[in-house]
PDB file of C-alpha atoms in Angstrom:
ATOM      1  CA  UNK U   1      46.289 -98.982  17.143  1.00 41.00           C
ATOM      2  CA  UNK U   2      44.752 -98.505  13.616  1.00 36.00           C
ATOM      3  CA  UNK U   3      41.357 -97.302  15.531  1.00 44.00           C
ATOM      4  CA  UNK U   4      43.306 -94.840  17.929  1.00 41.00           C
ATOM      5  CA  UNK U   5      44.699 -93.398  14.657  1.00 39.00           C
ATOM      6  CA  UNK U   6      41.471 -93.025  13.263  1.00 39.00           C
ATOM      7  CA  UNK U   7      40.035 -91.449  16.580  1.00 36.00           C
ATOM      8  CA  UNK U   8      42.647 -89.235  16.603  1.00 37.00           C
ATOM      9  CA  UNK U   9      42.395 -87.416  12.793  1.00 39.00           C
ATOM     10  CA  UNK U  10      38.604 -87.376  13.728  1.00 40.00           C
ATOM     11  CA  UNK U  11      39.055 -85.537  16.914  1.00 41.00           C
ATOM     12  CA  UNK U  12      41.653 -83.157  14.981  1.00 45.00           C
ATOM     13  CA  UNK U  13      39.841 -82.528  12.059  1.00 45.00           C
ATOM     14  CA  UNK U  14      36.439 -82.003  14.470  1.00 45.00           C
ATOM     15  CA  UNK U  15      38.333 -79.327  16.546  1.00 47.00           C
ATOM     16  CA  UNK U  16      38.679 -77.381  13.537  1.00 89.00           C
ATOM     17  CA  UNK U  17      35.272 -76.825  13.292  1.00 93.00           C
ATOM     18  CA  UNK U  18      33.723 -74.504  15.742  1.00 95.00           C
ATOM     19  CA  UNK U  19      30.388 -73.026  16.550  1.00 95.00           C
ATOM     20  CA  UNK U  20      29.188 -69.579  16.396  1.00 95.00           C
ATOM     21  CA  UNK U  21      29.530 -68.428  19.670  1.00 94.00           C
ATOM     22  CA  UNK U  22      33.200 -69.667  19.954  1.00 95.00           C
ATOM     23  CA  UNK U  23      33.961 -68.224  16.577  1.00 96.00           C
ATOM     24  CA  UNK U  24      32.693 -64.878  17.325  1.00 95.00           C
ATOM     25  CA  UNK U  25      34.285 -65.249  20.346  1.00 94.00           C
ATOM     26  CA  UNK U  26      37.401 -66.068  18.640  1.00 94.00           C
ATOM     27  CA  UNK U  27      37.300 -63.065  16.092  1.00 94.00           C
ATOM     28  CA  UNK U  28      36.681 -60.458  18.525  1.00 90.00           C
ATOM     29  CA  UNK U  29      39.663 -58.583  18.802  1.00 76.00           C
ATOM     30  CA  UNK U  30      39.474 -57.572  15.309  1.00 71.00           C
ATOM     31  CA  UNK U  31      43.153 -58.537  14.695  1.00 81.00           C
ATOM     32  CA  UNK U  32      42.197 -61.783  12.559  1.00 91.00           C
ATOM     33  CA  UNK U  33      42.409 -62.748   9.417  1.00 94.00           C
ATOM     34  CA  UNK U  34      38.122 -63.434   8.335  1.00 95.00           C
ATOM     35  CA  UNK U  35      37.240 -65.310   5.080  1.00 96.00           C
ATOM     36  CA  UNK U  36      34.422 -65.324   3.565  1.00 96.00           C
ATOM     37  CA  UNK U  37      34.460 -68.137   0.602  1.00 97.00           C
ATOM     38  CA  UNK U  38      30.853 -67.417  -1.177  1.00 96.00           C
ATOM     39  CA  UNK U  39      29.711 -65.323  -3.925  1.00 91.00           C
ATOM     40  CA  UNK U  40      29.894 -62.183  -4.421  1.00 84.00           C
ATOM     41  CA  UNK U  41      26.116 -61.929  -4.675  1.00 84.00           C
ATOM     42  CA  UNK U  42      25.560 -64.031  -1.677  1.00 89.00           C
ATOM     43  CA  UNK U  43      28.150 -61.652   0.329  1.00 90.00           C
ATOM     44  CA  UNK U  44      26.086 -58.763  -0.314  1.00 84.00           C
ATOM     45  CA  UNK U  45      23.534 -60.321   1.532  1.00 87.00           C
ATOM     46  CA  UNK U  46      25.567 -60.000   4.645  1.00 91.00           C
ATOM     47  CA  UNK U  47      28.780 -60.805   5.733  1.00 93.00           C
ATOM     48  CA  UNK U  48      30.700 -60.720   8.800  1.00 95.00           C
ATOM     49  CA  UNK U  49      32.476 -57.866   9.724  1.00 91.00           C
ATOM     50  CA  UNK U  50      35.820 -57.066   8.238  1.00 90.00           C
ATOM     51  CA  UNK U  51      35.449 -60.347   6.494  1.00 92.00           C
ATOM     52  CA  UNK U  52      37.778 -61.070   3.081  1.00 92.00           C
ATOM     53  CA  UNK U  53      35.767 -62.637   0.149  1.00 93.00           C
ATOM     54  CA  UNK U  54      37.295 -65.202  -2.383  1.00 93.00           C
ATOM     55  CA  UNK U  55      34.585 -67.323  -4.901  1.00 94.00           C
ATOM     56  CA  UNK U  56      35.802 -70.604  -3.831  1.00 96.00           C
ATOM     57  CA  UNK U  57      33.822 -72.066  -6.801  1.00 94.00           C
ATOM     58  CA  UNK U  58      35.984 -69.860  -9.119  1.00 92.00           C
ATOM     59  CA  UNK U  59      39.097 -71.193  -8.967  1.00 92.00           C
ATOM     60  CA  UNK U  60      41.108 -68.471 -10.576  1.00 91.00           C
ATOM     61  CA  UNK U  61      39.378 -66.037  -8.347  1.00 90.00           C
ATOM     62  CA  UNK U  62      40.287 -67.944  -5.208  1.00 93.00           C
ATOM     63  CA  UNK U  63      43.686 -68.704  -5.561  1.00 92.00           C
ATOM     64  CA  UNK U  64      43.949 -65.205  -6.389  1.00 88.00           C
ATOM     65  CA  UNK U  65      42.847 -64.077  -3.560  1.00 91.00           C
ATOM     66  CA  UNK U  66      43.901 -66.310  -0.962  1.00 92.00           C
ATOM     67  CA  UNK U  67      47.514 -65.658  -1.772  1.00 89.00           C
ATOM     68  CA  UNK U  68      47.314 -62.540  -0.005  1.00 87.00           C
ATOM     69  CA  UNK U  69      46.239 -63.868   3.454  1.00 93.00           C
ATOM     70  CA  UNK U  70      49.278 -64.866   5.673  1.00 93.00           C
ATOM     71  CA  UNK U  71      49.502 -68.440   6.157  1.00 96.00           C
ATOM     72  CA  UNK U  72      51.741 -68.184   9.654  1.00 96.00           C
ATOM     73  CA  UNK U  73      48.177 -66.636  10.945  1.00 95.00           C
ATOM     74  CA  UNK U  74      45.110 -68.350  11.762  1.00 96.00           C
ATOM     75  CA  UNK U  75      42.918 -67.866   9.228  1.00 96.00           C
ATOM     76  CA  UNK U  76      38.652 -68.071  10.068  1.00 98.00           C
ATOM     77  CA  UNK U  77      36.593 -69.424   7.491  1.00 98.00           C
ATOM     78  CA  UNK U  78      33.011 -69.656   6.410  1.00 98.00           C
ATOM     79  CA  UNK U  79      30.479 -69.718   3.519  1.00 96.00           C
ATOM     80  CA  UNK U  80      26.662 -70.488   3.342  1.00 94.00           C
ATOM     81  CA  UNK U  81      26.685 -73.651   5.574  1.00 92.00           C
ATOM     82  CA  UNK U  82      29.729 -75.092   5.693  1.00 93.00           C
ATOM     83  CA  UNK U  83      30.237 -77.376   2.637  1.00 92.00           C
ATOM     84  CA  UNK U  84      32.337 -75.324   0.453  1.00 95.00           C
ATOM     85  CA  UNK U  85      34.434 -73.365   3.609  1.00 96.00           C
ATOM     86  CA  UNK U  86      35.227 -77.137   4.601  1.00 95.00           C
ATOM     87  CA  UNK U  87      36.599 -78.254   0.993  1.00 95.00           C
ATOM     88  CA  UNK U  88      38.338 -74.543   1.168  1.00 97.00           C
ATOM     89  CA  UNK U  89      40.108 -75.263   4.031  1.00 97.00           C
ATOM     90  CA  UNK U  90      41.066 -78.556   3.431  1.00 95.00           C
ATOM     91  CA  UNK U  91      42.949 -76.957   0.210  1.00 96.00           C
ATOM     92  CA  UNK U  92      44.592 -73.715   2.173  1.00 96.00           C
ATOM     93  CA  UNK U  93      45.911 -76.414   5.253  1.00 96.00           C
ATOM     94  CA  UNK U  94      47.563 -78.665   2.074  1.00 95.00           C
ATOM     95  CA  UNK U  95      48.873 -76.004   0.671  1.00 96.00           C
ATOM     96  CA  UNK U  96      50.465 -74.314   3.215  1.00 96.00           C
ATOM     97  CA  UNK U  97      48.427 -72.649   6.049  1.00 96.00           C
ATOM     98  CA  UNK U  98      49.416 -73.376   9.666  1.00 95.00           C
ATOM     99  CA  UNK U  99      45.744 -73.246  11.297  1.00 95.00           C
ATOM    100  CA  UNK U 100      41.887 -72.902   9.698  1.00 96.00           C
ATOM    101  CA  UNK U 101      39.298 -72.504  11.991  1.00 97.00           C
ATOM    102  CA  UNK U 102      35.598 -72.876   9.935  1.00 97.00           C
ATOM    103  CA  UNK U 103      32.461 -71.938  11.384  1.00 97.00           C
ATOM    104  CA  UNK U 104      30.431 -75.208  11.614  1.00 96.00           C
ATOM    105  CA  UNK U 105      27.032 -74.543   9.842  1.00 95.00           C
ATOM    106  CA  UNK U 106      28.132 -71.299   8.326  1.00 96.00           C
ATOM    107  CA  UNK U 107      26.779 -68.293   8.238  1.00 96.00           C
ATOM    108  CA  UNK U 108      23.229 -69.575   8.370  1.00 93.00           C
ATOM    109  CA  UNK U 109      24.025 -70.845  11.511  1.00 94.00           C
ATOM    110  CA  UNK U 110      25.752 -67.406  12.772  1.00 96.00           C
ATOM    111  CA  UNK U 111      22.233 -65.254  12.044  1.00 92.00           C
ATOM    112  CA  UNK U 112      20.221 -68.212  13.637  1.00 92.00           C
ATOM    113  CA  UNK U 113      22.410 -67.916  17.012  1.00 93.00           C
ATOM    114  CA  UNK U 114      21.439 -63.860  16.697  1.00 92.00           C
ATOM    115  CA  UNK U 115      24.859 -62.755  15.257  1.00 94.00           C
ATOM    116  CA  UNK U 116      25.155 -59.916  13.346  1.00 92.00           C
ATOM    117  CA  UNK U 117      25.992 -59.492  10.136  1.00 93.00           C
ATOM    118  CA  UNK U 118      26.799 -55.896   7.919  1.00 91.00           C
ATOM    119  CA  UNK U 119      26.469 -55.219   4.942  1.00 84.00           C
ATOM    120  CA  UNK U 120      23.352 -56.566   3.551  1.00 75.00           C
ATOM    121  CA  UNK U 121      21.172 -54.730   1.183  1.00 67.00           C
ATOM    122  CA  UNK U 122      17.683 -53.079   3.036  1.00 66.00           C
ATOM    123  CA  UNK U 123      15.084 -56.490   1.835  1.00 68.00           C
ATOM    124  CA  UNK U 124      12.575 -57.513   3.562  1.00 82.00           C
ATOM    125  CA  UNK U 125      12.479 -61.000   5.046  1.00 88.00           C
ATOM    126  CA  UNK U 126       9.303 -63.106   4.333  1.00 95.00           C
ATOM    127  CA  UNK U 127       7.026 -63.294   7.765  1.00 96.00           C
ATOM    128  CA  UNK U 128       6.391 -66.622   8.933  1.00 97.00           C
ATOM    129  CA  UNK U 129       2.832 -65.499   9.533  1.00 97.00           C
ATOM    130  CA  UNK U 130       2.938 -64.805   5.920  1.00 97.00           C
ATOM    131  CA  UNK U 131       4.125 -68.317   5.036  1.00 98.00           C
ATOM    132  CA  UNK U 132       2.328 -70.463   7.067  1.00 98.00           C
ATOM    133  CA  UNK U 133      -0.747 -68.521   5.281  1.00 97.00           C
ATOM    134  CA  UNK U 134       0.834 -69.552   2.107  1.00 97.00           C
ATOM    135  CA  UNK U 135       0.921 -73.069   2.870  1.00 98.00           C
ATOM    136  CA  UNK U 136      -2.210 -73.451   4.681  1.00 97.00           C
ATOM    137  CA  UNK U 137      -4.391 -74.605   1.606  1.00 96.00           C
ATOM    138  CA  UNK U 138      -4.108 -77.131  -0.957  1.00 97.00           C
ATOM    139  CA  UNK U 139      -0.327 -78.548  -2.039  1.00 98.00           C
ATOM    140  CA  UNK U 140       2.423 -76.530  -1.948  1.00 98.00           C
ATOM    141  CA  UNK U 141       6.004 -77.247  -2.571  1.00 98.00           C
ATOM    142  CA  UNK U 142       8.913 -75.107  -0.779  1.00 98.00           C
ATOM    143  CA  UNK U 143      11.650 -74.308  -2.385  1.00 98.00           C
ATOM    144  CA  UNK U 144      14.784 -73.284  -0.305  1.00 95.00           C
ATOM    145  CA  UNK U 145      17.004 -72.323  -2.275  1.00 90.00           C
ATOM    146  CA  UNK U 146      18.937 -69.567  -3.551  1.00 83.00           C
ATOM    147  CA  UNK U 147      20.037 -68.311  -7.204  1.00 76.00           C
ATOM    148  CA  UNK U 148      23.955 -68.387  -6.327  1.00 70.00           C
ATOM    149  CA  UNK U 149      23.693 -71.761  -5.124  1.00 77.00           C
ATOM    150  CA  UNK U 150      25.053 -74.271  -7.400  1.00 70.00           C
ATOM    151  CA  UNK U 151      23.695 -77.044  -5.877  1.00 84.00           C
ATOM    152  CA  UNK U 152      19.481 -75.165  -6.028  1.00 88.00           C
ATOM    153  CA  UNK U 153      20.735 -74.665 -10.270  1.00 84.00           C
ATOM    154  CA  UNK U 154      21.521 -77.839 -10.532  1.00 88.00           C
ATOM    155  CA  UNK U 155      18.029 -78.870  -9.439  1.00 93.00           C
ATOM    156  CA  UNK U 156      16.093 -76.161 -11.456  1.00 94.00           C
ATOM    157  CA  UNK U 157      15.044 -78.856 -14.291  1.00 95.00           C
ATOM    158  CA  UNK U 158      14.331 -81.047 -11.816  1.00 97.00           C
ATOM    159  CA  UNK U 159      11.716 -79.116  -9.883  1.00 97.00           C
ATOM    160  CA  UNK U 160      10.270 -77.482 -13.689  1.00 97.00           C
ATOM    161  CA  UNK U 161       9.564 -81.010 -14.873  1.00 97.00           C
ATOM    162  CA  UNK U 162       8.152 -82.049 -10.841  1.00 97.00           C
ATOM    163  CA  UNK U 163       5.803 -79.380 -11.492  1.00 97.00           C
ATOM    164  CA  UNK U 164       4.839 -79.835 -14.860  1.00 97.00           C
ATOM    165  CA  UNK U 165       4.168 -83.170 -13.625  1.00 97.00           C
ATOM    166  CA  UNK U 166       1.990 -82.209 -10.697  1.00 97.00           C
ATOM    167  CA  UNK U 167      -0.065 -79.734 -12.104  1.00 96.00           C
ATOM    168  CA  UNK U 168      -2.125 -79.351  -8.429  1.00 97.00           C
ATOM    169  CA  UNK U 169       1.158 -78.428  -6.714  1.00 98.00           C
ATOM    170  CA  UNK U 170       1.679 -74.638  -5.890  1.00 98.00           C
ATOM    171  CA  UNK U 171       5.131 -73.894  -5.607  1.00 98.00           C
ATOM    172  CA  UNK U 172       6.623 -71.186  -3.052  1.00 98.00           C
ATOM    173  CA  UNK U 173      10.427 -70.166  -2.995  1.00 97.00           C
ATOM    174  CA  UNK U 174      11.908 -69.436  -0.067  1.00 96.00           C
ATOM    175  CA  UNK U 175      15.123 -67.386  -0.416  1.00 91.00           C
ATOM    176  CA  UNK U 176      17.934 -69.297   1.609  1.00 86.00           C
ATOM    177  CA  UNK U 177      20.110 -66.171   1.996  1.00 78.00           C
ATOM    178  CA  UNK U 178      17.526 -63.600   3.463  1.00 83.00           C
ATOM    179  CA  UNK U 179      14.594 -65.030   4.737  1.00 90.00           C
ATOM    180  CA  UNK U 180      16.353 -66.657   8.326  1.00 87.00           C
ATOM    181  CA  UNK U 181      12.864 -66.346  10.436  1.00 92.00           C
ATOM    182  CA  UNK U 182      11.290 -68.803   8.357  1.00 96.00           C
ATOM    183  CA  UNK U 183      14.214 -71.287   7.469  1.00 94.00           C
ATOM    184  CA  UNK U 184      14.366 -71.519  11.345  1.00 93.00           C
ATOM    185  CA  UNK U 185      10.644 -71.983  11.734  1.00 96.00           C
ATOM    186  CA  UNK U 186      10.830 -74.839   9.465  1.00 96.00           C
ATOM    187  CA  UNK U 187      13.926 -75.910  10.178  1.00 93.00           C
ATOM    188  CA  UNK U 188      16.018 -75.583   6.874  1.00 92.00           C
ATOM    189  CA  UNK U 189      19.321 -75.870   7.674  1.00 82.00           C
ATOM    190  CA  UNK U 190      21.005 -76.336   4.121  1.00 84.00           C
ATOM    191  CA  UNK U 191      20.371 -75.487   0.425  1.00 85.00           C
ATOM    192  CA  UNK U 192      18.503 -76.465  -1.302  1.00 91.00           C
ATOM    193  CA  UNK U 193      15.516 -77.866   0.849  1.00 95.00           C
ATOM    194  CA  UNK U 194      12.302 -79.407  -1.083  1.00 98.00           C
ATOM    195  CA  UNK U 195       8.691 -79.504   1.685  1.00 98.00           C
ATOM    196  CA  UNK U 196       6.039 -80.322   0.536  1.00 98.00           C
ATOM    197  CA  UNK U 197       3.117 -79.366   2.569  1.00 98.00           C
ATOM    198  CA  UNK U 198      -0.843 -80.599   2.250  1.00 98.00           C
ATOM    199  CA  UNK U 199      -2.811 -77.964   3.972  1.00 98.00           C
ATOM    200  CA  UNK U 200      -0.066 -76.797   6.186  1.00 97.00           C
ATOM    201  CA  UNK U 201       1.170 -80.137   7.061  1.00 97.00           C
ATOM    202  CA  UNK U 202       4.301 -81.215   5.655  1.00 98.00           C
ATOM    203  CA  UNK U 203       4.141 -84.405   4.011  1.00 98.00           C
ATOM    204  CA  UNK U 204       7.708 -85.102   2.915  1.00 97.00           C
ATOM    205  CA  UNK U 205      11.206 -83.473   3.109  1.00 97.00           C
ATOM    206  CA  UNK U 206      14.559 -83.868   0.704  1.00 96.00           C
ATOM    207  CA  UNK U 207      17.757 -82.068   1.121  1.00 92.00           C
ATOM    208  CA  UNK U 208      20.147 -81.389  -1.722  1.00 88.00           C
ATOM    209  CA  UNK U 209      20.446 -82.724  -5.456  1.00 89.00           C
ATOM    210  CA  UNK U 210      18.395 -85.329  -6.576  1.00 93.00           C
ATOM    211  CA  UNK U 211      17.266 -87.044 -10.094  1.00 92.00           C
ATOM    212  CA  UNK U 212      13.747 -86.549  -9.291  1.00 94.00           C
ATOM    213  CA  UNK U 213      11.428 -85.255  -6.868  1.00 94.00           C
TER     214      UNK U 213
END
């Protein structure tokens, strides 16, 4: 009985989580409530359209916010990639809200299924003929990261004293909320991302916060 239970909350909790195409399926009619949980700087890099934005790092700016959405409605959720959307709508079903539907992977996975998104500011993305040039010679590092990212801050020291360390290595950032072609090329899914790469051929990956590199 104890592993039914268990079963059960998984299969609930999992069928709040939905993919892009079902999401935008979902949101079509317009008529939704849409809510975007990341920066303000990272939701001038595109957002969905119509889309709400609360900091959910802020707390004072979230609860703020959220107050005004109507918690008899469903409510859609998403952020980067779907770690702070899913502690967001943990809170909003505790304290109150009937039904959250977050978009598994985020909005990096919306632009890699060929989504739109409005809103973002005219930059250009980097060219993946560009960076595989960039990597093609001698020891380079990637960086995938982002500066509103808390998680790519918290590893700033760590990658200045990697590098201080490893004089030879060339470092190249990748910018996690604009340049989609080549996160997809390399398959960067989530912020921050460390490659390094030994005349274009990656020698080892890490994902997220570490003591050292």
């Amino acid at each position: 009985m104890f592993g039914s239970l268990l079963f059960s909350i998984s299969n609930s909790v999992k069928a709040q989580q939905v993919n892009a195409t079902v999401f935008k399926d979902s949101i079509q009619n317009g008529h939704v409530q849409i809510f975007d949980v990341r920066t303000a700087g990272e939701y001038n890099t595109g957002h969905l359209s119509n889309a709400l934005q609360a900091d959910y790092t802020k707390k004072e700016e979230f609860t703020d916010r959220v107050k005004y959405l109507d918690k008899d409605q469903t409510v859609y959720i998403y952020c980067l990639s779907g770690g702070r959307s899913a502690k967001a709508a943990s809170w909003m079903r505790d304290n109150g809200f009937k039904k959250v539907i977050e978009l598994e992977g985020g909005i990096n996975a919306w632009k890699q299924a060929g989504q739109p998104v409005e809103g973002a500011t005219e930059v250009k993305q980097m060219a993946v003929d560009a960076f595989r040039s960039d990597i093609a010679k001698g020891e380079v590092l990637v960086d995938v990261g982002a500066e509103w990212c808390p998680p790519c801050r918290k590893m700033a020291p760590v990658l200045e004293s990697y590098l201080s360390e490893h004089k030879t290595v060339r470092l190249l950032k990748v910018d996690g909320g604009r340049d989609q072609e080549v996160m997809q090329s390399i398959k960067a899914t989530s912020l921050p991302t460390f490659i390094l790469y030994k005349d274009g051929r990656e020698v080892w990956r890490k994902q997220g916060v570490y003591e050292k590199l």
